[in-house]
CSV table of C-alpha atoms and ligand atoms in Angstrom, one decimal:
chain,number,residue,atom,x,y,z
A,243,MET,CA,-31.7,-16.7,-6.2
A,244,PRO,CA,-30.2,-19.5,-4.0
A,245,ASP,CA,-27.2,-18.2,-1.8
A,246,ARG,CA,-23.7,-19.2,-3.2
A,247,ALA,CA,-20.9,-19.1,-0.8
A,248,PRO,CA,-18.2,-16.7,-2.3
A,249,GLN,CA,-14.8,-18.5,-3.1
A,250,PRO,CA,-12.5,-17.4,-0.8
A,251,VAL,CA,-9.3,-15.3,-2.2
A,252,ASP,CA,-6.1,-17.3,-2.5
A,253,ARG,CA,-3.9,-14.7,-0.5
A,254,GLN,CA,-0.2,-14.5,-0.3
A,255,LEU,CA,0.4,-14.8,3.5
A,256,PRO,CA,4.2,-14.8,4.9
A,257,THR,CA,3.2,-17.1,7.8
A,258,ASP,CA,1.0,-19.9,9.2
A,259,GLU,CA,-0.1,-17.4,12.1
A,260,ALA,CA,-1.2,-15.0,9.2
A,261,ARG,CA,-3.3,-17.7,7.8
A,262,ASP,CA,-4.8,-18.8,10.9
A,263,LEU,CA,-5.6,-14.8,11.7
A,264,ILE,CA,-7.4,-14.4,8.1
A,265,SER,CA,-9.4,-17.6,9.1
A,266,LEU,CA,-10.4,-16.2,12.1
A,267,VAL,CA,-11.3,-13.0,10.4
A,268,ARG,CA,-13.3,-14.6,7.7
A,269,ASP,CA,-15.3,-16.8,10.1
A,270,ILE,CA,-16.1,-13.4,12.3
A,271,ALA,CA,-17.2,-11.7,8.9
A,272,GLN,CA,-19.3,-14.6,7.9
A,273,ARG,CA,-20.8,-15.3,11.2
A,274,GLU,CA,-21.3,-11.6,12.7
A,275,ILE,CA,-20.9,-9.1,10.0
A,276,ALA,CA,-22.5,-10.0,6.7
A,277,PRO,CA,-25.5,-11.4,7.6
A,278,SER,CA,-27.0,-8.4,9.0
A,279,ALA,CA,-25.0,-6.0,6.7
A,280,ALA,CA,-28.0,-5.2,4.1
A,281,GLU,CA,-30.5,-4.6,6.9
A,282,GLU,CA,-28.4,-2.5,9.2
A,283,GLU,CA,-26.8,-0.3,6.3
A,284,ASP,CA,-30.5,0.6,5.2
A,285,ALA,CA,-31.3,1.3,8.7
A,286,GLY,CA,-28.2,3.6,9.3
A,287,ARG,CA,-27.3,1.2,12.4
A,288,PHE,CA,-23.7,1.4,13.7
A,289,PRO,CA,-22.5,-2.2,14.9
A,290,ARG,CA,-20.9,-0.9,18.0
A,291,GLU,CA,-21.0,-4.8,19.3
A,292,VAL,CA,-18.9,-5.9,16.2
A,293,PHE,CA,-16.1,-3.5,17.4
A,294,THR,CA,-16.2,-4.7,20.7
A,295,LEU,CA,-15.8,-8.5,19.5
A,296,LEU,CA,-13.0,-7.1,17.1
A,297,SER,CA,-11.3,-5.5,20.2
A,298,ASP,CA,-11.9,-8.6,22.4
A,299,SER,CA,-10.3,-10.7,19.5
A,300,GLY,CA,-7.0,-8.8,18.9
A,301,LEU,CA,-8.1,-7.0,15.8
A,302,LEU,CA,-8.1,-3.3,16.6
A,303,GLY,CA,-4.7,-2.7,17.1
A,304,LEU,CA,-3.4,-5.2,14.3
A,305,PRO,CA,-0.5,-3.2,13.2
A,306,TYR,CA,0.7,-1.8,16.2
A,307,ASP,CA,3.7,-2.8,18.8
A,308,ALA,CA,2.8,-5.7,21.4
A,309,GLU,CA,4.2,-4.0,23.9
A,310,PHE,CA,0.8,-1.7,24.4
A,311,GLY,CA,-1.7,-4.2,23.3
A,312,GLY,CA,-0.9,-4.2,19.7
A,313,GLY,CA,-0.8,-7.2,17.4
A,314,GLU,CA,2.4,-6.7,15.8
A,315,GLN,CA,1.4,-7.8,12.4
A,316,PRO,CA,3.1,-6.6,9.1
A,317,TYR,CA,1.0,-4.1,7.1
A,318,GLU,CA,0.7,-6.6,4.3
A,319,VAL,CA,-1.5,-9.0,6.8
A,320,TYR,CA,-3.3,-6.3,8.6
A,321,LEU,CA,-4.6,-5.0,5.2
A,322,GLN,CA,-5.6,-8.1,3.8
A,323,VAL,CA,-7.8,-8.4,7.3
A,324,LEU,CA,-9.4,-5.0,6.3
A,325,GLU,CA,-10.3,-6.4,3.1
A,326,GLU,CA,-12.1,-9.4,4.4
A,327,LEU,CA,-13.8,-7.0,6.9
A,328,ALA,CA,-15.0,-4.6,4.2
A,329,ALA,CA,-16.0,-7.4,1.9
A,330,ALA,CA,-18.7,-8.2,4.5
A,331,ARG,CA,-19.5,-4.6,5.4
A,332,LEU,CA,-17.5,-1.5,4.3
A,333,THR,CA,-18.7,0.2,7.3
A,334,VAL,CA,-16.6,-2.2,9.7
A,335,GLY,CA,-13.6,-2.3,7.4
A,336,LEU,CA,-13.4,1.4,7.0
A,337,GLY,CA,-14.2,2.0,10.9
A,338,VAL,CA,-11.1,-0.5,11.7
A,339,SER,CA,-9.1,1.5,9.3
A,340,VAL,CA,-10.2,4.9,10.7
A,341,HIS,CA,-9.5,3.6,14.1
A,342,THR,CA,-6.2,2.5,13.3
A,343,LEU,CA,-5.5,6.2,11.8
A,344,ALA,CA,-6.7,7.9,14.9
A,345,SER,CA,-4.3,5.5,17.1
A,346,TYR,CA,-1.4,6.5,14.9
A,347,ALA,CA,-0.5,9.9,16.3
A,348,LEU,CA,-0.1,8.4,19.7
A,349,ALA,CA,1.5,5.0,18.7
A,350,ALA,CA,4.2,6.8,16.6
A,351,HIS,CA,4.7,10.1,18.4
A,352,GLY,CA,3.6,10.0,21.6
A,353,THR,CA,6.1,9.9,24.8
A,354,LYS,CA,6.5,6.5,26.4
A,355,GLU,CA,4.4,7.8,29.4
A,356,GLN,CA,1.4,8.7,26.9
A,357,GLN,CA,1.6,5.2,25.2
A,358,ALA,CA,1.6,3.5,28.6
A,359,GLU,CA,-1.3,5.5,29.9
A,360,HIS,CA,-3.5,5.6,26.6
A,361,LEU,CA,-2.8,3.1,24.1
A,362,PRO,CA,-3.8,-0.2,25.8
A,363,ALA,CA,-7.5,0.7,26.1
A,364,MET,CA,-7.3,2.3,22.4
A,365,LEU,CA,-5.7,-0.9,21.1
A,366,GLY,CA,-7.4,-3.5,22.9
A,367,GLY,CA,-9.7,-2.0,25.3
A,368,GLY,CA,-12.7,-1.4,23.6
A,369,LEU,CA,-12.3,2.0,22.7
A,370,LEU,CA,-13.2,3.7,19.3
A,371,GLY,CA,-11.4,6.3,17.6
A,372,ALA,CA,-12.1,9.3,15.2
A,373,TYR,CA,-9.5,11.4,13.3
A,374,CYS,CA,-10.1,14.8,12.9
A,375,LEU,CA,-8.2,16.9,10.3
A,376,SER,CA,-11.0,18.2,7.9
A,377,GLU,CA,-13.3,21.3,8.5
A,378,PRO,CA,-16.0,22.7,6.6
A,379,ALA,CA,-14.0,25.3,5.0
A,380,SER,CA,-10.6,23.0,4.4
A,381,GLY,CA,-11.0,19.7,2.9
A,382,SER,CA,-8.2,19.0,0.2
A,383,ASP,CA,-6.4,22.1,1.7
A,384,ALA,CA,-6.2,20.9,4.8
A,385,ALA,CA,-3.1,22.7,5.8
A,386,SER,CA,-5.5,25.7,5.9
A,387,LEU,CA,-7.3,24.7,8.9
A,388,ARG,CA,-8.7,26.9,11.3
A,389,THR,CA,-9.6,25.1,14.6
A,390,LYS,CA,-7.3,26.9,17.2
A,391,ALA,CA,-5.4,25.5,20.3
A,392,VAL,CA,-4.6,28.4,22.6
A,393,ARG,CA,-2.1,27.7,25.6
A,394,GLU,CA,-3.2,29.2,28.9
A,395,SER,CA,-0.7,30.2,31.5
A,396,GLY,CA,-1.3,27.2,33.8
A,397,GLY,CA,-0.1,25.2,30.5
A,398,ASP,CA,-3.5,23.8,29.4
A,399,TRP,CA,-4.9,23.9,26.0
A,400,VAL,CA,-8.1,25.5,25.1
A,401,ILE,CA,-9.3,24.1,21.6
A,402,THR,CA,-12.3,25.8,19.5
A,403,GLY,CA,-13.3,25.2,16.1
A,404,THR,CA,-15.5,23.0,13.9
A,405,LYS,CA,-14.1,19.6,12.3
A,406,ALA,CA,-16.1,18.5,9.5
A,407,TRP,CA,-16.8,15.1,7.9
A,408,ILE,CA,-15.6,13.0,11.1
A,409,THR,CA,-16.0,9.3,11.0
A,410,HIS,CA,-17.4,8.2,14.2
A,411,GLY,CA,-18.2,11.6,15.2
A,412,GLY,CA,-20.5,11.6,18.2
A,413,ILE,CA,-19.8,7.9,18.9
A,414,ALA,CA,-15.7,7.9,19.4
A,415,ASP,CA,-14.3,7.4,22.7
A,416,PHE,CA,-11.3,9.5,21.5
A,417,TYR,CA,-10.6,12.1,18.8
A,418,THR,CA,-7.1,12.7,17.4
A,419,VAL,CA,-7.6,16.5,16.6
A,420,MET,CA,-5.4,18.8,14.2
A,421,ALA,CA,-5.4,22.0,15.6
A,422,ARG,CA,-3.9,25.7,14.8
A,423,THR,CA,-1.3,26.7,17.5
A,424,GLY,CA,0.8,29.1,15.5
A,425,GLU,CA,1.5,30.3,11.9
A,426,ASP,CA,-0.6,30.0,9.2
A,427,GLY,CA,0.1,26.8,6.8
A,428,PRO,CA,1.5,23.6,7.6
A,429,ARG,CA,4.1,24.5,10.1
A,430,GLY,CA,1.5,26.0,12.7
A,431,ILE,CA,-0.4,23.0,13.4
A,432,THR,CA,-0.6,20.7,16.5
A,433,ALA,CA,-1.8,17.6,17.1
A,434,PHE,CA,-3.9,16.4,20.5
A,435,LEU,CA,-5.8,13.3,21.9
A,436,VAL,CA,-9.2,14.5,22.9
A,437,PRO,CA,-11.4,12.3,25.2
A,438,GLY,CA,-15.0,11.8,23.7
A,439,ASP,CA,-16.3,12.9,26.9
A,440,ALA,CA,-14.4,16.1,27.1
A,441,GLU,CA,-16.6,19.2,28.4
A,442,GLY,CA,-17.5,21.4,25.4
A,443,LEU,CA,-17.0,18.6,22.6
A,444,SER,CA,-20.4,17.9,20.9
A,445,ALA,CA,-21.3,16.5,17.6
A,446,ALA,CA,-23.9,17.7,14.9
A,447,VAL,CA,-26.7,15.5,13.5
A,448,PRO,CA,-24.7,12.8,11.2
A,449,GLU,CA,-24.7,13.7,7.3
A,450,LYS,CA,-27.1,11.8,5.3
A,451,LYS,CA,-25.1,10.0,3.0
A,452,MET,CA,-25.3,8.0,-0.2
A,453,GLY,CA,-23.8,4.8,1.2
A,454,LEU,CA,-22.0,3.7,4.3
A,455,LYS,CA,-24.9,4.7,5.9
A,456,GLY,CA,-24.2,2.6,9.2
A,457,SER,CA,-20.9,4.7,9.7
A,458,PRO,CA,-21.8,7.9,11.3
A,459,THR,CA,-20.0,10.8,9.7
A,460,ALA,CA,-20.9,14.2,11.3
A,461,GLN,CA,-19.3,17.6,12.4
A,462,ILE,CA,-17.4,18.0,15.7
A,463,HIS,CA,-17.9,21.5,17.4
A,464,LEU,CA,-14.9,22.1,19.9
A,465,ASP,CA,-16.2,24.8,22.3
A,466,GLY,CA,-13.5,25.9,24.6
A,467,VAL,CA,-12.4,22.2,25.1
A,468,ARG,CA,-9.7,21.8,28.1
A,469,ILE,CA,-6.7,20.0,27.3
A,470,PRO,CA,-3.8,19.1,29.7
A,471,ASP,CA,-0.4,19.3,27.7
A,472,ALA,CA,0.1,15.6,28.7
A,473,ARG,CA,-2.4,15.0,25.8
A,474,ARG,CA,-0.4,17.2,23.4
A,475,LEU,CA,0.9,14.6,20.5
A,476,GLY,CA,4.3,15.1,19.3
A,477,ASP,CA,6.1,18.7,19.3
A,478,GLU,CA,4.1,21.9,18.9
A,479,GLY,CA,4.0,22.6,15.1
A,480,GLN,CA,4.9,18.9,14.2
A,481,GLY,CA,0.9,18.1,14.0
A,482,PHE,CA,0.4,18.4,10.1
A,483,ALA,CA,3.5,16.2,9.2
A,484,ILE,CA,2.0,13.3,11.7
A,485,ALA,CA,-1.3,13.9,9.9
A,486,LEU,CA,0.1,13.4,6.5
A,487,SER,CA,2.4,10.3,7.8
A,488,ALA,CA,-0.9,8.8,9.4
A,489,LEU,CA,-2.6,9.1,5.7
A,490,ASP,CA,0.1,7.4,4.0
A,491,SER,CA,-0.7,4.3,6.0
A,492,GLY,CA,-4.5,5.3,6.0
A,493,ARG,CA,-4.6,5.2,2.3
A,494,LEU,CA,-3.4,1.8,2.2
A,495,GLY,CA,-6.3,0.9,4.3
A,496,ILE,CA,-8.8,2.6,2.1
A,497,ALA,CA,-7.3,0.8,-0.9
A,498,ALA,CA,-7.6,-2.4,0.8
A,499,CYS,CA,-11.3,-1.8,1.8
A,500,ALA,CA,-11.9,-0.9,-2.0
A,501,ILE,CA,-10.4,-4.5,-3.1
A,502,GLY,CA,-12.9,-5.9,-0.3
A,503,VAL,CA,-15.8,-4.2,-2.0
A,504,ALA,CA,-14.9,-4.7,-5.2
A,505,GLN,CA,-14.1,-8.5,-4.8
A,506,ALA,CA,-17.5,-9.0,-2.9
A,507,ALA,CA,-19.1,-7.3,-6.0
A,508,LEU,CA,-17.3,-9.9,-8.1
A,509,ASP,CA,-18.5,-12.9,-6.1
A,510,GLU,CA,-21.8,-11.5,-6.4
A,511,ALA,CA,-22.0,-11.3,-10.2
A,512,VAL,CA,-20.2,-14.3,-10.9
A,513,SER,CA,-22.7,-16.4,-8.7
A,514,TYR,CA,-25.7,-14.3,-10.3
A,515,ALA,CA,-24.2,-15.1,-13.7
A,516,ALA,CA,-24.1,-18.8,-13.0
A,517,GLU,CA,-27.6,-18.8,-11.9
A,518,ARG,CA,-29.6,-16.5,-14.6
A,519,ARG,CA,-30.7,-18.0,-17.7
A,520,GLN,CA,-31.6,-16.1,-20.7
A,521,PHE,CA,-31.8,-17.5,-24.3
A,522,GLY,CA,-31.8,-21.0,-22.9
A,523,LYS,CA,-28.5,-20.8,-21.1
A,524,PRO,CA,-26.8,-19.4,-18.1
A,525,ILE,CA,-25.9,-15.6,-18.9
A,526,ALA,CA,-22.3,-16.6,-17.6
A,527,ASP,CA,-22.2,-18.5,-21.0
A,528,PHE,CA,-22.2,-15.6,-23.1
A,529,GLN,CA,-18.7,-14.3,-24.0
A,530,GLY,CA,-19.7,-10.7,-23.8
A,531,LEU,CA,-20.1,-11.2,-19.8
A,532,ARG,CA,-17.5,-13.7,-19.5
A,533,PHE,CA,-15.2,-11.1,-20.6
A,534,MET,CA,-16.4,-8.6,-18.3
A,535,LEU,CA,-16.2,-11.3,-15.4
A,536,ALA,CA,-12.7,-11.4,-16.5
A,537,ASP,CA,-12.0,-7.9,-16.7
A,538,MET,CA,-13.3,-7.1,-13.2
A,539,ALA,CA,-11.0,-10.1,-11.7
A,540,THR,CA,-8.2,-9.0,-13.5
A,541,GLN,CA,-8.6,-5.3,-12.3
A,542,ILE,CA,-9.0,-6.8,-8.6
A,543,GLU,CA,-5.9,-9.0,-8.7
A,544,ALA,CA,-3.8,-5.8,-10.2
A,545,GLY,CA,-5.2,-3.6,-7.2
A,546,ARG,CA,-4.3,-6.4,-4.5
A,547,ALA,CA,-0.7,-6.6,-5.8
A,548,LEU,CA,-0.2,-3.0,-5.9
A,549,TYR,CA,-1.6,-2.3,-2.2
A,550,LEU,CA,0.5,-5.4,-1.2
A,551,THR,CA,3.6,-4.0,-3.0
A,552,ALA,CA,3.4,-0.7,-0.8
A,553,ALA,CA,2.6,-2.5,2.4
A,554,ARG,CA,5.5,-4.6,1.8
A,555,LEU,CA,7.8,-1.3,1.4
A,556,ARG,CA,6.4,0.0,4.5
A,557,ASP,CA,7.1,-3.4,6.3
A,558,ALA,CA,10.6,-3.1,5.2
A,559,GLY,CA,10.8,0.2,6.8
A,560,ARG,CA,11.3,1.7,3.0
A,561,PRO,CA,9.5,4.8,1.8
A,562,PHE,CA,6.3,3.9,0.5
A,563,ALA,CA,4.3,7.5,0.1
A,564,LYS,CA,4.1,7.3,-3.6
A,565,GLN,CA,3.0,3.6,-3.9
A,566,ALA,CA,0.3,4.3,-1.3
A,567,ALA,CA,-1.3,7.1,-3.1
A,568,MET,CA,-1.1,4.8,-6.1
A,569,ALA,CA,-2.8,2.0,-4.4
A,570,LYS,CA,-5.4,4.4,-3.1
A,571,LEU,CA,-6.1,5.8,-6.3
A,572,HIS,CA,-6.0,2.4,-8.4
A,573,CYS,CA,-8.0,0.5,-6.0
A,574,THR,CA,-10.7,2.9,-5.4
A,575,ASP,CA,-11.0,3.6,-9.3
A,576,THR,CA,-11.0,-0.2,-9.5
A,577,ALA,CA,-13.8,-0.6,-7.0
A,578,MET,CA,-16.3,2.0,-8.7
A,579,ARG,CA,-15.9,0.0,-12.2
A,580,VAL,CA,-16.1,-3.5,-10.7
A,581,THR,CA,-19.2,-2.3,-8.7
A,582,THR,CA,-20.7,-0.6,-11.6
A,583,ASP,CA,-20.0,-3.5,-13.7
A,584,ALA,CA,-21.5,-5.8,-11.2
A,585,VAL,CA,-24.8,-3.9,-11.3
A,586,GLN,CA,-24.6,-4.4,-15.0
A,587,VAL,CA,-24.1,-8.2,-14.7
A,588,LEU,CA,-27.3,-8.3,-12.4
A,589,GLY,CA,-29.2,-6.3,-14.9
A,590,GLY,CA,-32.6,-4.9,-13.5
A,591,TYR,CA,-32.2,-6.8,-10.1
A,592,GLY,CA,-28.5,-4.9,-9.8
A,593,TYR,CA,-30.6,-1.8,-9.9
A,594,THR,CA,-32.6,-3.1,-6.8
A,595,ALA,CA,-32.0,-3.4,-3.0
A,596,ASP,CA,-32.9,-7.0,-3.2
A,597,PHE,CA,-29.4,-7.6,-4.2
A,598,PRO,CA,-26.2,-6.1,-2.9
A,599,ALA,CA,-24.7,-5.1,-5.9
A,600,GLU,CA,-26.1,-1.7,-5.6
A,601,ARG,CA,-24.8,-0.9,-2.4
A,602,TYR,CA,-21.3,-1.9,-3.1
A,603,MET,CA,-21.5,0.6,-5.9
A,604,ARG,CA,-22.8,3.3,-3.5
A,605,GLU,CA,-20.0,2.5,-1.2
A,606,ALA,CA,-17.3,2.4,-3.8
A,607,LYS,CA,-18.1,6.1,-4.4
A,608,VAL,CA,-16.9,7.3,-1.0
A,609,LEU,CA,-13.7,5.6,-1.4
A,610,GLN,CA,-12.6,8.0,-4.4
A,611,ILE,CA,-13.2,10.9,-2.0
A,612,VAL,CA,-12.1,10.0,1.6
A,613,GLU,CA,-8.5,10.5,3.0
A,614,GLY,CA,-7.5,12.5,-0.1
A,615,THR,CA,-9.6,12.5,-3.2
A,616,ASN,CA,-8.3,10.7,-6.4
A,617,GLN,CA,-7.0,14.0,-7.7
A,618,ILE,CA,-5.0,14.7,-4.6
A,619,GLN,CA,-3.5,11.4,-5.1
A,620,ARG,CA,-2.4,12.3,-8.6
A,621,MET,CA,-1.1,15.5,-7.0
A,622,VAL,CA,1.1,13.4,-4.8
A,623,ILE,CA,1.8,10.9,-7.3
A,624,ALA,CA,3.4,13.7,-9.7
A,625,ARG,CA,5.1,15.3,-6.9
A,626,HIS,CA,7.1,12.4,-6.1
A,627,LEU,CA,7.8,11.8,-10.0
A,628,ALA,CA,9.0,15.5,-10.0
A,629,GLY,CA,12.0,14.2,-7.3
A,630,PRO,CA,12.7,15.5,-3.5
A,631,GLU,CA,13.2,19.0,-3.6
A,632,GLU,CA,9.7,19.5,-5.3
A,633,ARG,CA,7.9,17.5,-2.5
B,45,FAD,C1,-17.9,9.6,4.4
B,45,FAD,C2,-16.9,10.6,4.7
B,45,FAD,C3,-16.2,10.3,5.8
B,45,FAD,C4,-14.7,11.1,6.2
B,45,FAD,N1,-14.1,10.9,7.0
B,45,FAD,C5,-12.9,12.1,7.5
B,45,FAD,C6,-12.4,11.7,8.7
B,45,FAD,O1,-12.6,10.8,9.7
B,45,FAD,N2,-11.8,12.7,9.3
B,45,FAD,C7,-11.5,13.9,8.3
B,45,FAD,O2,-10.7,14.6,9.0
B,45,FAD,N3,-12.1,13.7,7.2
B,45,FAD,C8,-13.1,12.8,6.7
B,45,FAD,N4,-13.5,13.1,5.4
B,45,FAD,C9,-13.1,14.2,4.8
B,45,FAD,C10,-12.6,13.9,3.4
B,45,FAD,O3,-11.2,13.6,3.7
B,45,FAD,C11,-13.0,15.2,2.7
B,45,FAD,O4,-14.1,15.0,2.1
B,45,FAD,C12,-11.8,15.2,1.5
B,45,FAD,O5,-10.3,15.2,1.8
B,45,FAD,C13,-12.2,15.9,0.1
B,45,FAD,O6,-12.4,17.5,0.7
B,45,FAD,P1,-13.7,18.3,0.6
B,45,FAD,O7,-14.9,17.4,0.7
B,45,FAD,O8,-13.7,19.6,1.3
B,45,FAD,O9,-13.5,18.4,-0.9
B,45,FAD,P2,-12.9,19.9,-1.5
B,45,FAD,O10,-11.4,19.7,-1.0
B,45,FAD,O11,-13.7,21.1,-1.4
B,45,FAD,O12,-12.9,19.4,-3.2
B,45,FAD,C14,-13.9,19.6,-4.1
B,45,FAD,C15,-13.4,18.7,-5.2
B,45,FAD,O13,-12.1,19.9,-5.9
B,45,FAD,C16,-11.0,18.7,-5.9
B,45,FAD,N5,-10.0,19.5,-5.9
B,45,FAD,C17,-9.5,20.2,-4.7
B,45,FAD,N6,-8.4,20.9,-4.9
B,45,FAD,C18,-7.8,20.4,-6.2
B,45,FAD,C19,-6.5,20.4,-6.8
B,45,FAD,N7,-5.5,21.1,-5.9
B,45,FAD,N8,-6.6,19.8,-7.8
B,45,FAD,C20,-7.4,19.2,-8.5
B,45,FAD,N9,-8.5,19.2,-8.0
B,45,FAD,C21,-8.9,19.4,-7.0
B,45,FAD,C22,-11.3,17.7,-5.4
B,45,FAD,O14,-10.6,16.4,-5.7
B,45,FAD,C23,-12.8,17.5,-5.4
B,45,FAD,O15,-13.3,16.6,-6.4
B,45,FAD,C24,-14.6,12.1,5.2
B,45,FAD,C25,-15.7,12.5,3.9
B,45,FAD,C26,-16.4,11.5,3.7
B,45,FAD,C27,-17.4,11.8,2.6
């Protein structure tokens, strides 16, 4: 089966600068990421050198202020960059999204001094971040987390507990950790910026996952990790609100990654259908398959439009949490459907590792789970329908 270059997506971009940025990202994706993606995912290898390249190219802090090394790009542009990266390799697109999520607490709630000290290295200095909310016994019910931070008489905090499912666990340079400093429930949680080499911080052996194997996901043990108060992000008790507002934006990142994976699967299916012949003609000539491909393409366009709507609301400074939850729900369900259909278009070959369709299908599944399962997204959407007093 000859390789066919996928048709580039015809994107809606607000400026020439954004168009140049997307061209740069496509170039990096096609030269440095896609060619080794299948082999490295199979081997479970994390491409650290790609993240160094992205950092050097100014692509690890895109939606943040230029003052501290960010790219000052609107979300509608940043998300389309993520989509291109995820289409080349989800480990990279999702990794950039998680790094952005991990940087959020400091960028949005840190003091000027904290930002000046840490943000430049986080946004463009080659550091890699991790976001630590989930725990073994608290996933969807994140506000019941048990990791504790206790303030000592000298002012330092001592953090003890276990975080679960941490993307970049064990390889991150910094961890944004939500820990309990007060009462039970959401108001007793505070956010901290913990360095990756802090004494007492260690990572378990990474989880053995269905897909996304190049991206390490591991438990993080915090065994009496001592942190100065200068690394507390936001006020005491504000950590859960910070974590949730980070997730509103992070969910848009997951939505964009999902559309990237779905687009890659569609491109694969279209190429294959044009080449594969049965009953004397290309299978793309059969209406049964043409309609399937048309439905896949339509769902992808609808998903892209939905995440861009949410992004544009965010860029305009308007509330966007409901639309972000809708985008996460719709785009990740779309990715699951489209990748499953792509396997179908490829027939028996789709079920083998000789083609990427089966990898896309395994990768799509995790997107329905991370950063709030799709059941939780429905709860968020329903709460918004019920009006502000119910939220
Ligand atoms: C590969 C991967 C990477 C991850 N990366 C990170 C990370 O970097 N940082 C981080 O903090 N976390 C991370 N997570 C954790 C992820 O956010 C959680 O897995 C997710 O929030 C669900 O939590 P849980 O797995 O404990 O499932 P549970 O909360 O136990 O849910 C189990 C099932 O019950 C459903 N359910 C739960 N409550 C309700 C309800 N009220 N109504 C209806 N259904 C409900 C869920 O939808 C799900 O289907 C990652 C997970 C994975 C798999």
